[in-house]
Coordinates of N, CA and C in Angstrom, one line a residue:
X10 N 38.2 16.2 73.6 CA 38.0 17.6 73.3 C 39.2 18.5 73.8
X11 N 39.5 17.9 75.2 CA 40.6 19.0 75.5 C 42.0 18.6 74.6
X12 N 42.3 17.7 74.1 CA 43.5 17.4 73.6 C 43.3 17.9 72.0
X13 N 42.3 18.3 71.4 CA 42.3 18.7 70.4 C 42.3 20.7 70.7
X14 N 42.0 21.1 71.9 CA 42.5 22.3 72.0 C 44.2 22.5 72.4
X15 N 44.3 21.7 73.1 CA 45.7 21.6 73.4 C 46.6 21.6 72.0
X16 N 46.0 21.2 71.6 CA 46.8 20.9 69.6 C 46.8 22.0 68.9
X17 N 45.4 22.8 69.1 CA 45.3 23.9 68.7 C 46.3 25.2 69.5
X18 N 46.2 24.8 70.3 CA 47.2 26.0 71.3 C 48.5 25.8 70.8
X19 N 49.1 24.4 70.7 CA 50.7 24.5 70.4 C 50.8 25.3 68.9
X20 N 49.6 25.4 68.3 CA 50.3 26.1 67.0 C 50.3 27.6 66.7
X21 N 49.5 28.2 68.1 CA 50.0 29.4 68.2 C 50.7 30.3 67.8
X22 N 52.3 30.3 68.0 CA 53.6 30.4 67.3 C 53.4 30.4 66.1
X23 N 53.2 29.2 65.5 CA 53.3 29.5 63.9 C 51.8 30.2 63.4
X24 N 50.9 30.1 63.7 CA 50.0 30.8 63.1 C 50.3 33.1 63.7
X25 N 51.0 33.2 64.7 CA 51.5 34.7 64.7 C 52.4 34.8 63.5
X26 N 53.4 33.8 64.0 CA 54.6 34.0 62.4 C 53.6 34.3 61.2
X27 N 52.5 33.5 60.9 CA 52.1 33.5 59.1 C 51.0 35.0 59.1
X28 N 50.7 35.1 60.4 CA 49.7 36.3 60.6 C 50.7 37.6 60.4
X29 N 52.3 37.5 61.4 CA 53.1 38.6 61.1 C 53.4 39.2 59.3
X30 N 53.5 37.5 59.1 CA 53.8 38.5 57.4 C 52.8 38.5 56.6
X31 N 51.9 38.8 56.8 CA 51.0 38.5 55.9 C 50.3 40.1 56.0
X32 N 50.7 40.8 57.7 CA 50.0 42.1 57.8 C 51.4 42.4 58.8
X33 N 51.6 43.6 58.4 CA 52.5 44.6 58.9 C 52.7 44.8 60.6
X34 N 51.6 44.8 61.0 CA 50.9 45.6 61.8 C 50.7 44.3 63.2
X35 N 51.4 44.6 64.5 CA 51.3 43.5 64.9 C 50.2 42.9 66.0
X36 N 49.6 44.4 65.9 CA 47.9 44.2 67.0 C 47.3 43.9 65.8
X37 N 47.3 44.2 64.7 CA 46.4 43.4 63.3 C 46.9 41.7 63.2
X38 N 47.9 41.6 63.3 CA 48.5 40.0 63.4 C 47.7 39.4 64.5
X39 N 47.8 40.4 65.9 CA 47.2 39.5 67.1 C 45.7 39.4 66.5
X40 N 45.2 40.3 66.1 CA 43.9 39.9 66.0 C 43.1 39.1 64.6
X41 N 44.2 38.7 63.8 CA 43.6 38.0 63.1 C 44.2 36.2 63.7
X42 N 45.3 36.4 64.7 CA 45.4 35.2 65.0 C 44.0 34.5 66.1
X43 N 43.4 35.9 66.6 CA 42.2 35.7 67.3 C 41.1 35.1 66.8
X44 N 41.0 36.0 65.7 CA 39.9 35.6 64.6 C 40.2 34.0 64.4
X45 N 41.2 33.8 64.1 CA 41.4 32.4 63.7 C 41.2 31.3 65.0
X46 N 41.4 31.5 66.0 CA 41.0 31.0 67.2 C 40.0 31.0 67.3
X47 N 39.0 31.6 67.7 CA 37.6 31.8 67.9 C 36.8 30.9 66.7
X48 N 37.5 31.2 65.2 CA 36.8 30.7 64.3 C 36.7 28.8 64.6
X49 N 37.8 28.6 65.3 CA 38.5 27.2 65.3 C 37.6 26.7 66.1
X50 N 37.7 27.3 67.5 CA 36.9 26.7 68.3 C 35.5 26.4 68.4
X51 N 34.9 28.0 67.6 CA 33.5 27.3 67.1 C 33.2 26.3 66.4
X52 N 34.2 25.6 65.7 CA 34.0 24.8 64.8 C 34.9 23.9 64.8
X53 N 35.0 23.3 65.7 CA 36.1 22.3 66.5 C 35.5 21.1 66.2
X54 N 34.5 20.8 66.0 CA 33.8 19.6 65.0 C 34.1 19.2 63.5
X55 N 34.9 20.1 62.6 CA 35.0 19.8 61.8 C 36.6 19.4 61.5
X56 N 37.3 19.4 62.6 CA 38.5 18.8 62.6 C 38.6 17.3 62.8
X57 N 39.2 16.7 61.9 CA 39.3 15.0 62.3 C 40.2 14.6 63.1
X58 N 39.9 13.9 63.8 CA 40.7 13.6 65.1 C 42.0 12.8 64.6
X59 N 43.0 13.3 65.1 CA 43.9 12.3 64.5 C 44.7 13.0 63.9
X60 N 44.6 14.0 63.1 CA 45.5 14.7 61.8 C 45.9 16.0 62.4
X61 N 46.9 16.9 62.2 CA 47.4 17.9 62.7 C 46.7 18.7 62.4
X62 N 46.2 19.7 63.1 CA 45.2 21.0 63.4 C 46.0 22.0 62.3
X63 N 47.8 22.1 62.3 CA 48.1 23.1 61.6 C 47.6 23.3 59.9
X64 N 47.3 22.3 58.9 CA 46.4 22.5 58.0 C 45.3 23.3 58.0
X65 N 44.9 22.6 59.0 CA 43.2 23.2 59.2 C 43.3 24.6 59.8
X66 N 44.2 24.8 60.6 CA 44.3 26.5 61.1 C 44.7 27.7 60.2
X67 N 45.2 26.8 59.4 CA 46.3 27.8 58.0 C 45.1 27.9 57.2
X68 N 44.3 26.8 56.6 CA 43.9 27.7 56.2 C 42.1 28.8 56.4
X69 N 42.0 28.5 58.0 CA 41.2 29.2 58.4 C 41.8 30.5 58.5
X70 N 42.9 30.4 58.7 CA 43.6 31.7 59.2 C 43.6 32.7 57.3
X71 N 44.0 31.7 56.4 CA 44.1 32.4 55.2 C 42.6 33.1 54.6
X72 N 41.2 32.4 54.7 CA 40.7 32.7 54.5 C 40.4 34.3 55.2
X73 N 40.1 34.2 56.2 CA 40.2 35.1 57.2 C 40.9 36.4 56.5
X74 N 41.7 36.3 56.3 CA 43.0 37.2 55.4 C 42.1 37.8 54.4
X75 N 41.6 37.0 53.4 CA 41.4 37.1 52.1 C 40.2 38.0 52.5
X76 N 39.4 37.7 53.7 CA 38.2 38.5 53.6 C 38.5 39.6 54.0
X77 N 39.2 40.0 55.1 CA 39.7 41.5 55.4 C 40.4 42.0 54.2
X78 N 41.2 41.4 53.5 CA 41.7 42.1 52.2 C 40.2 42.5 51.5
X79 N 39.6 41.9 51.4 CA 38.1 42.3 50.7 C 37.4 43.4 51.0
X80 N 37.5 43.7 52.8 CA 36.9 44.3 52.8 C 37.5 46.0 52.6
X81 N 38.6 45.9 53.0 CA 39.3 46.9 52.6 C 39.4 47.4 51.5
X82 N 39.4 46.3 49.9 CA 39.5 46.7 48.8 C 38.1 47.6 48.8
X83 N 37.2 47.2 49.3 CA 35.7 47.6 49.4 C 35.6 48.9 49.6
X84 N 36.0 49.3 51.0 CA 36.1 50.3 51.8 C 37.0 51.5 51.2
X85 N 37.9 51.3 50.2 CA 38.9 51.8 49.7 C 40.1 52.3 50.4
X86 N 40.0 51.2 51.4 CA 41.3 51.7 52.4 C 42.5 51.2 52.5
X87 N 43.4 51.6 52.6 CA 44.8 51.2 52.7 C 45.1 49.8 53.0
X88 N 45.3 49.1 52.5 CA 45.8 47.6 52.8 C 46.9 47.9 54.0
X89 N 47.8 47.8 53.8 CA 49.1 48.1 54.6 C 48.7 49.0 55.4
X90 N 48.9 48.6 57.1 CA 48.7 50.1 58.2 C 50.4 50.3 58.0
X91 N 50.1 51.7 58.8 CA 51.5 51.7 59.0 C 52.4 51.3 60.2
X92 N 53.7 51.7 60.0 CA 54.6 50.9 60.9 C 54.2 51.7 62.5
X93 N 54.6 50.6 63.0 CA 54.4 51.3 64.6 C 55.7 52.0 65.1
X94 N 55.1 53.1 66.5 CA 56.2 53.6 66.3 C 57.6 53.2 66.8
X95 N 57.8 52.0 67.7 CA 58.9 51.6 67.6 C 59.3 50.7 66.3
X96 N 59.1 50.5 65.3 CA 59.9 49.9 64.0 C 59.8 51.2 63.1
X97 N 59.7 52.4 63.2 CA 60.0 53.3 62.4 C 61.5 53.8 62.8
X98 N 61.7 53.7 64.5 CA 63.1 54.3 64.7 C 64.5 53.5 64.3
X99 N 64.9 54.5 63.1 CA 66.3 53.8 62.7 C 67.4 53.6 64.0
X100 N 67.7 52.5 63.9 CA 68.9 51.9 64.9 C 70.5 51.6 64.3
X101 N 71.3 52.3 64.4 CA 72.8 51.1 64.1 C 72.8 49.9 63.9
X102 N 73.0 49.6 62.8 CA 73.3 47.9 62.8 C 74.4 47.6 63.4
X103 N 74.1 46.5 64.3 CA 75.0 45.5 65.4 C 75.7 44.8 64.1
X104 N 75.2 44.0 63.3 CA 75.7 43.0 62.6 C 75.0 42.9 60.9
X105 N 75.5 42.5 60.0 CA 75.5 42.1 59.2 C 74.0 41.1 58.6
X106 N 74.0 40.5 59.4 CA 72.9 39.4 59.4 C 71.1 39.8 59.7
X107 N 71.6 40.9 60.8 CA 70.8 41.6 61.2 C 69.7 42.5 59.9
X108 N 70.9 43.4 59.1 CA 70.3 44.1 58.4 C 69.5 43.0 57.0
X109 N 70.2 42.3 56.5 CA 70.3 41.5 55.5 C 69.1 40.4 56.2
X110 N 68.7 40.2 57.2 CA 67.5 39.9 57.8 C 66.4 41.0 57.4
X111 N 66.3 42.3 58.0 CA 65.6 42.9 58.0 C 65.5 43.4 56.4
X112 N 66.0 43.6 55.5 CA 65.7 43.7 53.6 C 64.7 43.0 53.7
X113 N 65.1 41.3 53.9 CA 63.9 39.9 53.5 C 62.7 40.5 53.7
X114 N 62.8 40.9 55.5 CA 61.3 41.4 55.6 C 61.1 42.1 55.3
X115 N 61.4 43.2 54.6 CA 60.8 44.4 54.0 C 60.9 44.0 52.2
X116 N 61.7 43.1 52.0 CA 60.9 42.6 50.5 C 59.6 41.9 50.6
X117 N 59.7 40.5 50.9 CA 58.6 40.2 51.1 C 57.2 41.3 51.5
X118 N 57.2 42.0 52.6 CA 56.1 43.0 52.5 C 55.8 43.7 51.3
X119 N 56.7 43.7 50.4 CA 56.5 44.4 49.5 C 55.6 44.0 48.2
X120 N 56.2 42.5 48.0 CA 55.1 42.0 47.4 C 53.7 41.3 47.6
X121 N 53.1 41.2 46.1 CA 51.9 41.2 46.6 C 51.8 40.4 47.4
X122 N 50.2 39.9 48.6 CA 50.0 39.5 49.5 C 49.4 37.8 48.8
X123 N 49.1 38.0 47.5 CA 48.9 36.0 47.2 C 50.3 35.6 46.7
X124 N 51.3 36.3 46.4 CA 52.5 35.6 46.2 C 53.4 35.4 47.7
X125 N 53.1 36.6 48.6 CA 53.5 36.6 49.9 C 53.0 35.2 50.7
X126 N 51.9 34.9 50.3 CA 51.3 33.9 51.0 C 51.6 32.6 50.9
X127 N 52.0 32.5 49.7 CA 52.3 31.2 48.9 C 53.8 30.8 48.9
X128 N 54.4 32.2 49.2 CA 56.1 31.5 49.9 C 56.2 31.5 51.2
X129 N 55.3 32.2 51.9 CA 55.4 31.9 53.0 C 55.2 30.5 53.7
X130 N 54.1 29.8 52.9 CA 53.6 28.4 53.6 C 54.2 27.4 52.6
X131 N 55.1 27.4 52.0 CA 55.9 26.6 51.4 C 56.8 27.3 51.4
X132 N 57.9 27.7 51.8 CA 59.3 28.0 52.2 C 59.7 28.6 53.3
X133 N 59.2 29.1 54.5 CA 59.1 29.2 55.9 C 58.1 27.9 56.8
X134 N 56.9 27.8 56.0 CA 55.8 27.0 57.0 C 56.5 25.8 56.2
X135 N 57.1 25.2 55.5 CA 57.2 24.3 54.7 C 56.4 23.3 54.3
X136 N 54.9 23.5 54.0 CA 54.4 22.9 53.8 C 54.3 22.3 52.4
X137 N 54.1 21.3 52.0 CA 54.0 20.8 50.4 C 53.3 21.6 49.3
X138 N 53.5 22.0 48.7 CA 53.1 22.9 47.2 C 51.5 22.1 47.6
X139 N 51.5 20.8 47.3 CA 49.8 20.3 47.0 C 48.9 20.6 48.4
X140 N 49.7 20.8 50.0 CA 49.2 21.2 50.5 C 49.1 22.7 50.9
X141 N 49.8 23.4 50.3 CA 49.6 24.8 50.4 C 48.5 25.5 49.5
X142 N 48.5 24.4 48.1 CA 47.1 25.0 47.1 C 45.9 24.3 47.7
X143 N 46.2 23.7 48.6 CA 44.7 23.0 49.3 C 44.3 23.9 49.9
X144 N 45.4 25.0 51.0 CA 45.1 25.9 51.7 C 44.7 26.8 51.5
X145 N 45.4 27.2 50.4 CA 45.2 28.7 50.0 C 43.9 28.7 48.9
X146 N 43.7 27.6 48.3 CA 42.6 27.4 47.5 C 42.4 27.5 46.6
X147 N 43.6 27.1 45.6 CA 44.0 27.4 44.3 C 44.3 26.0 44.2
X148 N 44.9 25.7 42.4 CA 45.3 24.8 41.9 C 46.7 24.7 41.8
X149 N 47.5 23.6 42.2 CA 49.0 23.7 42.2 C 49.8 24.6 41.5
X150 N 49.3 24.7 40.1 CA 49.6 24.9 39.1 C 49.8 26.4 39.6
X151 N 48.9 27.2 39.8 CA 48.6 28.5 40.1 C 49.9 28.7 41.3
X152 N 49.6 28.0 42.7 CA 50.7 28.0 43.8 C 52.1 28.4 43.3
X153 N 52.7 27.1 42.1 CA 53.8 27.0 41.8 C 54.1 28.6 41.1
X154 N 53.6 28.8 40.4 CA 53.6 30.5 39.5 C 53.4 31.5 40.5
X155 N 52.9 31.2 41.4 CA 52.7 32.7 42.4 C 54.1 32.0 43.1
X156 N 55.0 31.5 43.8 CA 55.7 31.0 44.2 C 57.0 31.5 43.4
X157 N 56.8 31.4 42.1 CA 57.9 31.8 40.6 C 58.5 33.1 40.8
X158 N 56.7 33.4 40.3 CA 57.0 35.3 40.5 C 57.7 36.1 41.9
X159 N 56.9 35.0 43.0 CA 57.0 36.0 44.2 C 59.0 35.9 44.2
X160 N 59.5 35.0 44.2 CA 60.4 34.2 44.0 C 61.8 35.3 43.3
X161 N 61.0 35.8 41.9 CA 61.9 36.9 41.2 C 61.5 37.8 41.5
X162 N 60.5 38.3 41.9 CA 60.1 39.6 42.6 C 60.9 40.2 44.0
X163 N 61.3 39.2 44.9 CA 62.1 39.3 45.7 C 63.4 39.3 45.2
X164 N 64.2 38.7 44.7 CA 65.0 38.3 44.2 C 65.7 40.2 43.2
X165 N 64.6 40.8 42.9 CA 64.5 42.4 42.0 C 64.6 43.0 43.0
X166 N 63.9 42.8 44.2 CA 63.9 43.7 45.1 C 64.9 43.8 46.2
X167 N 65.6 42.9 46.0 CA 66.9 42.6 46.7 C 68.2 42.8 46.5
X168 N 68.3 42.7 45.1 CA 68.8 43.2 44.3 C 69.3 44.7 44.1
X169 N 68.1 45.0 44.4 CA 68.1 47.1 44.2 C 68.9 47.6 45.3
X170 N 67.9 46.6 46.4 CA 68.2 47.0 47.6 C 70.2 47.1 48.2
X171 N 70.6 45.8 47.3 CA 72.3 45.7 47.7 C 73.0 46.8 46.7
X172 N 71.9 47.4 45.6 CA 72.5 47.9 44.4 C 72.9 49.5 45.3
X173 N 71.9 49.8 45.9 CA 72.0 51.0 46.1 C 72.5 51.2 47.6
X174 N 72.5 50.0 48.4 CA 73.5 50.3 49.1 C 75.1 50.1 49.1
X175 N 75.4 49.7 47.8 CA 76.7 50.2 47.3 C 77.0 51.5 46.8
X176 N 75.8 52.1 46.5 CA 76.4 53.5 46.1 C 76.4 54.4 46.7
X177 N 77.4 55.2 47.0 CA 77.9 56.0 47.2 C 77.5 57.2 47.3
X178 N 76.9 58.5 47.6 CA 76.8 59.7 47.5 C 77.9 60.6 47.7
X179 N 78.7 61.0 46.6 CA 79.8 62.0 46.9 C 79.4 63.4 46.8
X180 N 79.9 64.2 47.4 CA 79.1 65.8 47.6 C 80.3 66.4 47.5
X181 N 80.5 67.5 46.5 CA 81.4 68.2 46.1 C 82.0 69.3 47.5

């Protein structure tokens, strides 16, 4: 028992990372990585001894997701909170990498949250396409096309983003 919580603890880290992008908001991140903890532990019997916990936490953690997106759609409330107030204060960019870092994350946020999901655990969590539609609960088929889209959708939004900060504002 204790070495199957210890397994669950090392994946801490990655389950804040897939909680960070998935919600803006990073007391909403802690607390769905809670939810997901709590959910785990109650049900620490249904993990097979032997196989890596991170499957099983992803996709407790996704479900989890899907239902607060629910209930919100419900509620009729804003999906997205807003930014806190230290990431609202514009800073000087130090470097190049920096900014061109921070776009990614503000594309990604921008698209929807089942294509967000689906690049996130196959192309950061890198998990296998057949295991990420295990997770997420879809059919490969579906994964790969939300993966497509999200894919050009970023790809548009990145785009704009370099488009317009090449231009210029000249003031007579």
């Amino acid at each position: 028992m204790d070495e199957k919580k210890a397994a669950i603890l090392g994946e801490i880290p990655r389950l804040r990372r897939y909680a960070r992008s998935l919600l803006r908001d990073r007391d909403s991140a802690d607390d769905l990585v809670q939810d997901c903890l709590e959910r785990a532990l109650m049900r620490l019997d249904n993990w097979q001894t032997g196989e890596s916990p991170r499957r099983w936490l992803f996709t407790i953690m996704h479900h989890l997701f899907i239902d607060q997106m629910r209930k919100v759609n419900r509620r009729g409330e804003a999906a997205m909170l807003p930014l806190e107030a230290g990431e609202a204060v514009a800073q000087p960019a130090e470097q190049l990498d920096g900014i061109a870092s921070r776009e990614i994350i503000d594309a990604l946020q921008a698209i929807s949250p089942d294509r967000r999901a689906a690049l996130v655990m196959v192309a950061i969590e890198g998990f296998s396409y057949a295991e990420a539609a295990n997770m997420l609960g879809v059919p490969a088929g579906t994964l790969m096309s939300r993966i497509a889209r999200g894919r050009e959708e970023l790809r548009g939004l990145l785009d704009d983003t370099a488009r317009r900060r090449a231009i210029r504002i000249v003031e007579k």
